[in-house]
Every structure is written in C-alpha cells, then in structure tokens.
Short mmCIF file of C-alpha atoms in Angstrom, two decimals:
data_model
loop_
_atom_site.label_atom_id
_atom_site.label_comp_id
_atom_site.label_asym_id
_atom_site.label_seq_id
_atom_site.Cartn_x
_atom_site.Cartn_y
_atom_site.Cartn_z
CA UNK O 1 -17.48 -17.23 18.23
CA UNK O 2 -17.34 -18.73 15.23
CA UNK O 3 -14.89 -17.24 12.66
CA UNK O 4 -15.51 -15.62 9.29
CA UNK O 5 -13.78 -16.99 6.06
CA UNK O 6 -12.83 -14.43 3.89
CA UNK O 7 -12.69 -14.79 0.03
CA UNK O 8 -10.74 -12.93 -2.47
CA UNK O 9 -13.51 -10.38 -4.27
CA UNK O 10 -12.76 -10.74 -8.32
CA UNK O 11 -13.11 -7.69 -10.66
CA UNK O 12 -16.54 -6.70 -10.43
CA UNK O 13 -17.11 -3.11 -11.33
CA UNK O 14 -20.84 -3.87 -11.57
CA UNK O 15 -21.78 -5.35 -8.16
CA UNK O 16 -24.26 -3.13 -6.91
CA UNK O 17 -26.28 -0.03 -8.96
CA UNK O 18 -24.74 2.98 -7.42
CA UNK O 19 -27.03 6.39 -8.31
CA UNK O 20 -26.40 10.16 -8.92
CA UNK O 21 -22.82 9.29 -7.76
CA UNK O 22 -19.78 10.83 -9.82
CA UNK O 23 -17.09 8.11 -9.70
CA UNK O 24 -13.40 9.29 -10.43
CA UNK O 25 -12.05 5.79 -9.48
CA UNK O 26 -11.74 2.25 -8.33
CA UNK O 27 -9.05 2.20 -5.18
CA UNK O 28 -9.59 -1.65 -4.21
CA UNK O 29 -12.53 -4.00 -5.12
CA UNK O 30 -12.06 -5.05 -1.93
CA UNK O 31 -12.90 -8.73 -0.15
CA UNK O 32 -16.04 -11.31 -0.08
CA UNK O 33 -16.08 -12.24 3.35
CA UNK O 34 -19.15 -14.88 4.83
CA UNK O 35 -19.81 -13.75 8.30
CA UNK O 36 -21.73 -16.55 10.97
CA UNK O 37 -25.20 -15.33 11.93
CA UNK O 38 -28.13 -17.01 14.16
CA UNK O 39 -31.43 -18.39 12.56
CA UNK O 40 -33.97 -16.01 11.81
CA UNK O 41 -36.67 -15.12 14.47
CA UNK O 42 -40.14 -14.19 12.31
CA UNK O 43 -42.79 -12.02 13.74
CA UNK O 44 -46.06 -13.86 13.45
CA UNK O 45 -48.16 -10.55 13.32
CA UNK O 46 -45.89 -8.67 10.37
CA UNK O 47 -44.33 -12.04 9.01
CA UNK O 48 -41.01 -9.70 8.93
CA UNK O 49 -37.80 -11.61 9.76
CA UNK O 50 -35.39 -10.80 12.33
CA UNK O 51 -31.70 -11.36 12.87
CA UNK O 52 -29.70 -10.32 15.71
CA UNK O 53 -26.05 -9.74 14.51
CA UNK O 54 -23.89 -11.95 16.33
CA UNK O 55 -20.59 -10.55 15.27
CA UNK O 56 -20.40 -6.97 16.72
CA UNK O 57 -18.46 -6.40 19.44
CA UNK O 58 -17.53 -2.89 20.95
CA UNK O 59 -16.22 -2.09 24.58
CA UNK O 60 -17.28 1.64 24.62
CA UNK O 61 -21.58 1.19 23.45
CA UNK O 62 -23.47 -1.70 25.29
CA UNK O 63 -27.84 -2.20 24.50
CA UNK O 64 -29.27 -1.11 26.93
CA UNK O 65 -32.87 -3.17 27.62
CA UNK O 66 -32.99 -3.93 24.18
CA UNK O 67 -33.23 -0.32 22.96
CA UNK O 68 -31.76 0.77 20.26
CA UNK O 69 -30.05 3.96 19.23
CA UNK O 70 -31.29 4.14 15.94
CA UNK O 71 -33.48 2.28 13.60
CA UNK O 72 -33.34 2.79 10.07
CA UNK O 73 -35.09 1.80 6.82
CA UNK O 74 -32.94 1.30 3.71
CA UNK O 75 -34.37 3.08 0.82
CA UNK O 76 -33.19 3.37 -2.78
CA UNK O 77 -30.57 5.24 -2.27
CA UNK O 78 -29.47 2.50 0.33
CA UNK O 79 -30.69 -0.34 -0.79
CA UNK O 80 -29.55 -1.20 -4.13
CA UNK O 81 -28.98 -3.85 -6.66
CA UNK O 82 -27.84 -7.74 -6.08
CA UNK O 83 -24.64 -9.72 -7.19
CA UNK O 84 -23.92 -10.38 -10.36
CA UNK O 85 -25.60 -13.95 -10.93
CA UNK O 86 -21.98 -14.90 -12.68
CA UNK O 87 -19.66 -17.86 -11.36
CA UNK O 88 -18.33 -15.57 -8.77
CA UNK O 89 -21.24 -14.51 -6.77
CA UNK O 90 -23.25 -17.58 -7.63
CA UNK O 91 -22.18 -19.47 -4.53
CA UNK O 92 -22.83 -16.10 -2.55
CA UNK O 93 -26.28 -16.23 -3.36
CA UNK O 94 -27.16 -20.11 -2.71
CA UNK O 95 -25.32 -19.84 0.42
CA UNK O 96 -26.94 -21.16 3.90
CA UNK O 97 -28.93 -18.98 6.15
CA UNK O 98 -26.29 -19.53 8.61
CA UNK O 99 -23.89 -17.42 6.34
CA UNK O 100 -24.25 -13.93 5.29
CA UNK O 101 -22.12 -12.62 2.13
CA UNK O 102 -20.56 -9.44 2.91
CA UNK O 103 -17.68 -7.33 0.69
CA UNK O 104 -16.23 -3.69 0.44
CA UNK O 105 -15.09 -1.31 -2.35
CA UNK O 106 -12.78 1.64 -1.48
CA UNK O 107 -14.01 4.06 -4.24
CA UNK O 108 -13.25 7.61 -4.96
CA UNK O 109 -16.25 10.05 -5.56
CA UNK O 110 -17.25 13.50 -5.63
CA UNK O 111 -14.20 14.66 -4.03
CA UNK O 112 -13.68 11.55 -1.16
CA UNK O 113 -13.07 8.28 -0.67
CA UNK O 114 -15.75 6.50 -0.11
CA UNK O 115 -15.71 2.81 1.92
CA UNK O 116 -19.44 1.43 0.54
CA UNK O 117 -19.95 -1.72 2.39
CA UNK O 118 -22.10 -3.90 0.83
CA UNK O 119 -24.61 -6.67 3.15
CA UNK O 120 -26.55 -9.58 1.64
CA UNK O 121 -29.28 -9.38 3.90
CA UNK O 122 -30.20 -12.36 6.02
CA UNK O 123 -33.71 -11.64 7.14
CA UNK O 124 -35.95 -8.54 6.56
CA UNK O 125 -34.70 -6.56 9.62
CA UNK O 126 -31.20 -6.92 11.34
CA UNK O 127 -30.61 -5.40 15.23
CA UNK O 128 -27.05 -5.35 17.32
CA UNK O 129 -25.34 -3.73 14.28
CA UNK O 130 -22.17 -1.92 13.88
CA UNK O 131 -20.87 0.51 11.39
CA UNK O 132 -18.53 3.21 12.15
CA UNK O 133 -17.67 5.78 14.89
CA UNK O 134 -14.20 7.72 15.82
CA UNK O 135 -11.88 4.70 15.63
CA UNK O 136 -13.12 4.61 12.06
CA UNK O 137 -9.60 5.62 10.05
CA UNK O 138 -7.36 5.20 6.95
CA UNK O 139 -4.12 5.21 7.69
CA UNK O 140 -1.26 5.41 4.87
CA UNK O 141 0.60 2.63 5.16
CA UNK O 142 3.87 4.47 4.09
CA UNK O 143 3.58 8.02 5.69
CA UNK O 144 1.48 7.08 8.78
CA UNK O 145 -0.84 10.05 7.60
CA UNK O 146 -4.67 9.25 9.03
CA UNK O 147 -7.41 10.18 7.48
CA UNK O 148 -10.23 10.11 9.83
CA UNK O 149 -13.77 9.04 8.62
CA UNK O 150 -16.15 11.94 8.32
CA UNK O 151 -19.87 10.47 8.40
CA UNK O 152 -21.72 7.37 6.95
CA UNK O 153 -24.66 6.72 5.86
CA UNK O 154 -27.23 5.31 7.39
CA UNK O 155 -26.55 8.12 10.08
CA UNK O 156 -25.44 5.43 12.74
CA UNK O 157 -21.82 7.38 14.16
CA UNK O 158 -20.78 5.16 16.88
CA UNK O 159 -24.00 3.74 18.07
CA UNK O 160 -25.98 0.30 17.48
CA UNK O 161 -28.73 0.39 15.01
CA UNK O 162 -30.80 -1.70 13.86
CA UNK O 163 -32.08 -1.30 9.66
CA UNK O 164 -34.75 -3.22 7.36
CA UNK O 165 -34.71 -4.02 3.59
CA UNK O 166 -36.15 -6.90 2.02
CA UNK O 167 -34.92 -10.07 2.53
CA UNK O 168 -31.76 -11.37 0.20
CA UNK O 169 -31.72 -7.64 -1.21
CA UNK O 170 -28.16 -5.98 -1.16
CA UNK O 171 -27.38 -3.22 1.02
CA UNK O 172 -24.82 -0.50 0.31
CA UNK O 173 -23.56 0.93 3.95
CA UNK O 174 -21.01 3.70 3.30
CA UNK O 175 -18.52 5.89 5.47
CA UNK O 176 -17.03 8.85 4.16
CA UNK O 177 -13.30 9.93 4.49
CA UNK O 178 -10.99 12.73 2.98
CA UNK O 179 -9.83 12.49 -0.64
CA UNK O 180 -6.30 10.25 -0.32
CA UNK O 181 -3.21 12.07 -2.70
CA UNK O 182 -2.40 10.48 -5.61
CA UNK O 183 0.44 9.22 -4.43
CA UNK O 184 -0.86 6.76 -1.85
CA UNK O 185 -0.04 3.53 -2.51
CA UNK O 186 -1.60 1.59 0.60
CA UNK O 187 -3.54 2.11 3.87
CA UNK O 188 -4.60 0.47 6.39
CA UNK O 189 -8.41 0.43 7.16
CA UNK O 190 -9.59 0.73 11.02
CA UNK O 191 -12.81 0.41 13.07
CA UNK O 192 -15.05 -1.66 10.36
CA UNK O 193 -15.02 -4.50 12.49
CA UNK O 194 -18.35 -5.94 10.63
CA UNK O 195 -16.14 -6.29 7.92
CA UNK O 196 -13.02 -7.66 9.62
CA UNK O 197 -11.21 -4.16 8.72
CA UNK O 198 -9.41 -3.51 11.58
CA UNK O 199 -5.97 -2.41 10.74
CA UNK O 200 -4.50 -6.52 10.19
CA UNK O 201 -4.00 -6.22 6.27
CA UNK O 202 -2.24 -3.36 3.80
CA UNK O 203 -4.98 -2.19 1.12
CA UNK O 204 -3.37 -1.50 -2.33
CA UNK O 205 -4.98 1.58 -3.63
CA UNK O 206 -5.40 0.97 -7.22
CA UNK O 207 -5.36 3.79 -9.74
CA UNK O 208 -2.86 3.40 -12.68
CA UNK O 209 -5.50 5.70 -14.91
CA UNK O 210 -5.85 8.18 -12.46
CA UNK O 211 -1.76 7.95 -12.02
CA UNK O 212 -0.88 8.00 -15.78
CA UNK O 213 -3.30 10.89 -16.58
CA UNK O 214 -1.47 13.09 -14.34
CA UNK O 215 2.26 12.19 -14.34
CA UNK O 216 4.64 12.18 -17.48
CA UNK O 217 6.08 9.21 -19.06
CA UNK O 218 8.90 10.62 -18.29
CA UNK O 219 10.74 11.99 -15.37
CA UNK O 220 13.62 14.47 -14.80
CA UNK O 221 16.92 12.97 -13.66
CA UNK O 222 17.38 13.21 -10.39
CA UNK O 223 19.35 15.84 -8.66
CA UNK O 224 21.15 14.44 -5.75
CA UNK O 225 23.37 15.94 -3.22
CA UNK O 226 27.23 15.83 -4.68
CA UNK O 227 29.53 13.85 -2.28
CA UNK O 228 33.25 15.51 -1.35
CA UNK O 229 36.14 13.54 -2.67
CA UNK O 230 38.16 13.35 0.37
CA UNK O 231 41.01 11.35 -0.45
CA UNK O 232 41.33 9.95 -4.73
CA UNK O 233 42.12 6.06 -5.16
CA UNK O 234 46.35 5.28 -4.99
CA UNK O 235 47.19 2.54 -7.26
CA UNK O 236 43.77 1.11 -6.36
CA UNK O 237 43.80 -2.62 -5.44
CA UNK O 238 41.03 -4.53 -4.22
CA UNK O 239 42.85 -6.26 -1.35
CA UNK O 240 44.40 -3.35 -0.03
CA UNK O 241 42.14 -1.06 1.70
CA UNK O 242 44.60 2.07 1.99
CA UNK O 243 44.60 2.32 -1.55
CA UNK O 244 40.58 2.88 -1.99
CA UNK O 245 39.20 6.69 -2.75
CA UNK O 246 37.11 7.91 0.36
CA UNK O 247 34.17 10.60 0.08
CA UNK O 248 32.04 12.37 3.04
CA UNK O 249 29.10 14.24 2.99
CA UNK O 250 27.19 11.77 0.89
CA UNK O 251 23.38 12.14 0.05
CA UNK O 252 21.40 11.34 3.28
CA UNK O 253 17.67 9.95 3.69
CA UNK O 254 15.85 9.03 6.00
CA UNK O 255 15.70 5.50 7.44
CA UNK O 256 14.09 3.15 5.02
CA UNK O 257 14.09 -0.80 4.73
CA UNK O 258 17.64 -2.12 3.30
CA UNK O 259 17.77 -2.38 -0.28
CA UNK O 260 14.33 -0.02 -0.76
CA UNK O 261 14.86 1.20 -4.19
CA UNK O 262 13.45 4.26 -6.53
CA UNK O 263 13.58 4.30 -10.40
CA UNK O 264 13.73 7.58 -12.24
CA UNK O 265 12.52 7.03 -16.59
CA UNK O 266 14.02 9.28 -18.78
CA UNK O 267 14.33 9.17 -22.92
CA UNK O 268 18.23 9.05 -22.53
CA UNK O 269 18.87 6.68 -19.04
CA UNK O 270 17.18 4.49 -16.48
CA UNK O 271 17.99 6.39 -12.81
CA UNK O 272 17.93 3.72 -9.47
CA UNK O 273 18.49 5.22 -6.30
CA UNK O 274 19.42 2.57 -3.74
CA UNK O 275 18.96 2.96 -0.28
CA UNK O 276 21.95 1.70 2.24
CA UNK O 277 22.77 1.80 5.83
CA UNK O 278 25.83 2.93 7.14
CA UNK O 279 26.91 0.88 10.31
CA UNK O 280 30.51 3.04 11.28
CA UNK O 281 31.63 6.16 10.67
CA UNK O 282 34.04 4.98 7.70
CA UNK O 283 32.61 2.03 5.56
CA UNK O 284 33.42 0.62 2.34
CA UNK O 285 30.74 0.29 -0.33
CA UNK O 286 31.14 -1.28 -4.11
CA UNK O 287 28.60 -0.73 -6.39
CA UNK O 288 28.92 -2.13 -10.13
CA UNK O 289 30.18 -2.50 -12.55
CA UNK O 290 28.24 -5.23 -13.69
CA UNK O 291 25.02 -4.82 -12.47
CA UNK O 292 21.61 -5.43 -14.88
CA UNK O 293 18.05 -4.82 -15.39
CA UNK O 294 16.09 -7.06 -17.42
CA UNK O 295 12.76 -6.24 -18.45
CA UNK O 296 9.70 -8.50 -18.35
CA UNK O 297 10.09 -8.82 -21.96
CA UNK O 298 13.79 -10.63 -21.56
CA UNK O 299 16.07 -7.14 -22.70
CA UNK O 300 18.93 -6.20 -20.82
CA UNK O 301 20.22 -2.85 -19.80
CA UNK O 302 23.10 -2.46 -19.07
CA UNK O 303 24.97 0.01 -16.16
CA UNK O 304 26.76 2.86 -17.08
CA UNK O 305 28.03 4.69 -14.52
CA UNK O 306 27.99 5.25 -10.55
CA UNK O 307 26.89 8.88 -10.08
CA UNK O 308 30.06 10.28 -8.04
CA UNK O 309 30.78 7.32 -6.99
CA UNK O 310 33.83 4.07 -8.67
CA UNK O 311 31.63 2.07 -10.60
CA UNK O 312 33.81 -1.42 -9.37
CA UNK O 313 36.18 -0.08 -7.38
CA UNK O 314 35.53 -0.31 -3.84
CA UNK O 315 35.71 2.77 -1.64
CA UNK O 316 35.56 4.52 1.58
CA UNK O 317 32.40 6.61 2.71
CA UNK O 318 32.85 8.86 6.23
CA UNK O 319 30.01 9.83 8.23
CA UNK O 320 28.37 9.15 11.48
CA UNK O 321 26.91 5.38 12.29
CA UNK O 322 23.45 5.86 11.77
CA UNK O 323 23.42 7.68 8.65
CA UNK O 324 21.13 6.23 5.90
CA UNK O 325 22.43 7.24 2.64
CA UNK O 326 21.70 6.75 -1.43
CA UNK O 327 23.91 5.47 -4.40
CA UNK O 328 22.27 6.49 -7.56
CA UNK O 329 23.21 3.90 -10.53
CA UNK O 330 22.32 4.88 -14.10
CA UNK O 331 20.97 2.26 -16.66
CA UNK O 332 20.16 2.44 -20.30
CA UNK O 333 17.03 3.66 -21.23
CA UNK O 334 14.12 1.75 -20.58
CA UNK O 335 12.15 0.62 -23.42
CA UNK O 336 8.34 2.43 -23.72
CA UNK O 337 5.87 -0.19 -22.21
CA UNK O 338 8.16 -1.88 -19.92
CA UNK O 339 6.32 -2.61 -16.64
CA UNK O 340 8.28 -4.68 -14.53
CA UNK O 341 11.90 -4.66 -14.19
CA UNK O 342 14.41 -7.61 -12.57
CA UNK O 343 17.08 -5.53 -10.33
CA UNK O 344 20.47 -8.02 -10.98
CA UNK O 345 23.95 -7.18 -9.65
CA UNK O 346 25.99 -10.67 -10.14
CA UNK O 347 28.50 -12.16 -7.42
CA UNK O 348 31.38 -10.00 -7.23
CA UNK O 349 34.89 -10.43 -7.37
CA UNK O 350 36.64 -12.09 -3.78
CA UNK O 351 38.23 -9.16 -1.69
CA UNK O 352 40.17 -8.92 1.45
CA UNK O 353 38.80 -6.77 3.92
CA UNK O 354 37.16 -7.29 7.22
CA UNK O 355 33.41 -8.42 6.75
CA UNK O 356 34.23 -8.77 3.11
CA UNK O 357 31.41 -9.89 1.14
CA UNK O 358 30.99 -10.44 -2.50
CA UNK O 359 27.58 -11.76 -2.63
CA UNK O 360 25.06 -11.36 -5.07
CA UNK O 361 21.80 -9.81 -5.36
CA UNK O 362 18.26 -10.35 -7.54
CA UNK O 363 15.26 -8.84 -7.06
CA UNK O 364 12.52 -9.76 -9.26
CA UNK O 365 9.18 -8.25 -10.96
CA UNK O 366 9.50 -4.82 -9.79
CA UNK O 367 6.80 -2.60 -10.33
CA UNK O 368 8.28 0.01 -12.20
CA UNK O 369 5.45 3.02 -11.59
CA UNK O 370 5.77 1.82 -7.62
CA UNK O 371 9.49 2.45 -7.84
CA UNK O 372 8.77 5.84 -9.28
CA UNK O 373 6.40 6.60 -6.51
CA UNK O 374 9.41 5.74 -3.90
CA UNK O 375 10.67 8.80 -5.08
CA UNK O 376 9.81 10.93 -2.04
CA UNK O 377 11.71 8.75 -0.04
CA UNK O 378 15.28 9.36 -1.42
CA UNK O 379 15.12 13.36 -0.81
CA UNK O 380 17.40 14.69 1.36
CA UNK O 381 17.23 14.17 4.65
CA UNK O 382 19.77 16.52 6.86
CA UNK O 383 21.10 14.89 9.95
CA UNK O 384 19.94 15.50 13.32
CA UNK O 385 22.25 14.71 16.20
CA UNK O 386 21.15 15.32 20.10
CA UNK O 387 23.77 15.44 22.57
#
C-alpha cells in the first residue's frame, strides 16, 4: 500500500464555510495529508464518478457482496466550501487524481470538541469508507483521561459507507467528543485511521485566549509542605559530608520526568518548583546559589532564596528510595510580557563526596504559561508503601 505524505497545515482559520455553528475556539489547525487513491470508475448511464477508497482498513467490519451499510448524500450542511486558492492550498487543488488532499481541525463548539475532517473529493461518489466507531478517542496526553467520541456526522458509527458530493467540492466529516478542561495541553487522537490519527503523534491543544481570559496574570505563591530540620549544618564544609544540615519529610509528588519544572508569577517573585528523584534513603542535594533566568528579551533574574532549603550549601534529605520530591527556588519578579524563560544554574563548585557532581544545567525557551499549567503536578503526593 502505498503511503500517505503528510504536510504541515498553515494557519487557515478560513478553510471551509462552517454554518449555524457557535465556535469558542481553535484547539489545532491540524495536518494536510495526500492520501493514494485508484482511478476513477464513471457510470456511463449517470456520468457520476466512482472511487473505491483504497486506504481503509478495519479487522472488526468486512463488505459483504458489495453492500454497503450506509450510503449518504452530503448536503449543505456537509458539504461546504473549498480551500483557500492562496499559496498554501494551491498545490492541493492542482494535485493528480491519484492524490486526494485531506486535513483536520480540532475545534471547540457549542459545548464539545469537535474533530471536522475535511475530504477533497476525488470523484462524485466514494464507497469502502471509514470514519469513526468505539476505538474513536482523545486521550490526554498528560493525565491519560479518555474522552470517548460521542457521534459523527454523516451517521456512519463503525460501519462502511459510502457518500456523494460533487466532484473537487470539500467535504466536512465531523465526530463529536466531550468538552476537554482548560487545562489540557495535549492528546492523543485514536481510531481516524482515514486521517492517519491513530494515537502515533501528541496534538497541542491551542488556546492562549481561551487560557488568558480565565486565569490571572498572576498567581498565588505556592504553599508547599514545610520540611523538618533534622540535624542544622556544623561548621559546614563542602568536602566534609558530616558537617551538612539534613531535613526529612520533604514535599512529595508524584513520579514525573527528571528535571519537569512548574513556574508560579507573582508581582513580588518568580516561584520554580523542580521536580527530583530520590535514589536512597539519605541523599545530598545542592541547589543555588547562583542559578538564573533570562528572559527572551536578554534580562536576568536573579535567585533569592531556597524555600527551606541552603541556598549553596549542600545537604542531607532522609526518606525512602523511591520518593519523588520538589525544591521550590524563588526568582525576581518576572517582567509583564515575558513569554519564554531560559532555566540556567552554572557549573558548581568541585566537592568531595561519593557520586559528586558539579555539573551544569540550561534549559532553553520555556514556555512560561506551560510551566504554569505543570502546576497540578507538584501537589502533594502522600506516600504509599505495600508490604
């Protein structure tokens, strides 16, 4: 079978005429995608062109004597405008017969998020074809959360169909899921297969107006659970281990990729919670005290503190191996407008200590309203232990 080449979809708001639909929001424009098809068959008594779709594939329906479950007619409310005749689409339309232009838009509407699937049509009627049934999903990405598709429209759940609308026209297919929370940041998209959506890429969702409108510049500072001081530093020195201060009961989370990271934006501080694994029951940590953001615009901020923690000194933190746990640094305020944010803590000082490392670390262009959505994922998580 051949295989389908798939082509980035550019800002097009504008695509297809959508009617006596409410839309709250753009989630992701989506993907262009060419799919392979046969040659046109035409019907000598109704001069209508026919195209058997080559590309759908599903274990669970087979044809059965060429019969089809459903055929449908695309009406207005279907069958709607064409591409844009701009540079983008230009090359969609001119294409080959043996190519048919296809491309998605994850938009929210009335209430749900709606997958419209849009179909350059190849030949006046099209058999062997695919849209959704119960695999048919969004999953979030982060969570796991599914959000199983409700109907679509034509009314084709889990069975072939066959559907006719003039000839080159644009067809708008759509499926139906829950509303996603404004939080969602990515899902994956399952059981499109026409349109190659089949849980192998993340989605963005898209939404900054939607996000802005309903969260504060500003955030409160975060409120995290207050280590115990078991043992204060002795005439601290870096290269003797006995002398560091050692804490327990430290903030836990749960498990999260090393170095995942969560900004809090207030008028007085920058708050980043830092996610680290702890590998033994006593480890040593050093956070600071050097450690910078720089903005996109080239300003520094600089660190302040180490939220009940040494901010240089190295130190001792008891728990069980296992644990996941948070530092929480705090920066100087971040100027209004600031979008992206480089995460700098410079080489360190040499120490002696087994495993000692004094490494560096940069992480660059970080989305600063993503790191504010991570954070859900620094509150605390109690420990569970099974013996």
């Amino acid at each position: 079978m051949a295989v389908a080449t798939v082509v980035t979809l550019q800002a097009q708001k504008s695509w297809v005429v959508k009617k006596n639909i409410t839309v709250h929001g753009m989630l992701n424009e989506g993907r262009l995608i060419w799919i392979p098809i046969d040659q046109p068959s035409t019907d000598p008594a109704t001069g209508l062109s026919t195209v058997k779709w080559q590309n759908t594939e599903n274990r669970h329906v087979k044809e059965r004597d060429g019969q089809w479950a459903k055929s449908v007619t695309m009406v207005s409310s279907s069958s709607t405008g064409r591409f844009e005749r701009d540079f983008t689409f230009a090359k969609a339309l001119e294409t080959s017969s043996e190519l048919a232009p296809c491309g998605w838009e994850l938009i929210e509407e009335d209430g749900e998020t709606v997958l419209h699937c849009y179909l350059k049509m190849p030949a006046d009627v099209v058999t062997n074809f695919w849209l959704a049934s119960d695999e048919t999903a969004l999953v979030d990405s982060e969570t796991g959360v599914q959000y199983r598709a409700r109907r679509s429209n034509p009314d084709s759940w889990g069975q072939y169909f066959r559907f006719r609308a003039r000839k080159d026209s644009i067809v708008d297919l759509r499926i139906y899921f829950p509303p996603l929370p404004p939080e969602t940041s990515s899902v994956y998209i399952y059981g499109v297969p026409n349109w190659g959506l089949n849980g192998n890429q993340t989605i963005s969702i898209n939404r900054p107006n939607m996000y802005h409108a309903t969260i504060s510049p500003y955030d409160a500072p975060p409120e995290f659970h207050k280590p115990r001081l078991v043992r204060e530093a002795r005439n601290y020195d870096k290269d003797n281990s006995g002398s560091w201060a050692e804490y327990t009961d430290a903030h836990l989370i749960r498990p999260l990729k090393h170095n995942t990271m969560a900004l809090w934006r207030t008028a007085d501080a920058t708050y980043i919670a830092v996610a680290r694994e702890q590998n033994w029951t006593r480890e040593y940590f050093g956070e600071g005290p050097n450690d910078l953001l720089i903005d996109n615009n080239g300003k520094q901020y600089r660190l302040k503190e180490v939220q009940d923690y040494p901010n240089g000194n190295l130190f001792w933190v008891s728990g069980n191996s296992g644990d996941w746990i948070a530092f929480v640094k705090v920066y100087e305020p971040l100027a209004p407008g600031v979008r992206t944010i480089n995460y700098i803590v410079p080489e360190g000082e040499p120490f002696k200590a087994w495993g000692a490392n004094w490494s560096g670390t940069v992480e660059s262009n970080l989305d600063v309203e993503q790191l504010r959505r991570n954070q859900k994922f620094f509150e605390y998580h109690p420990r569970v232990v099974v013996e």
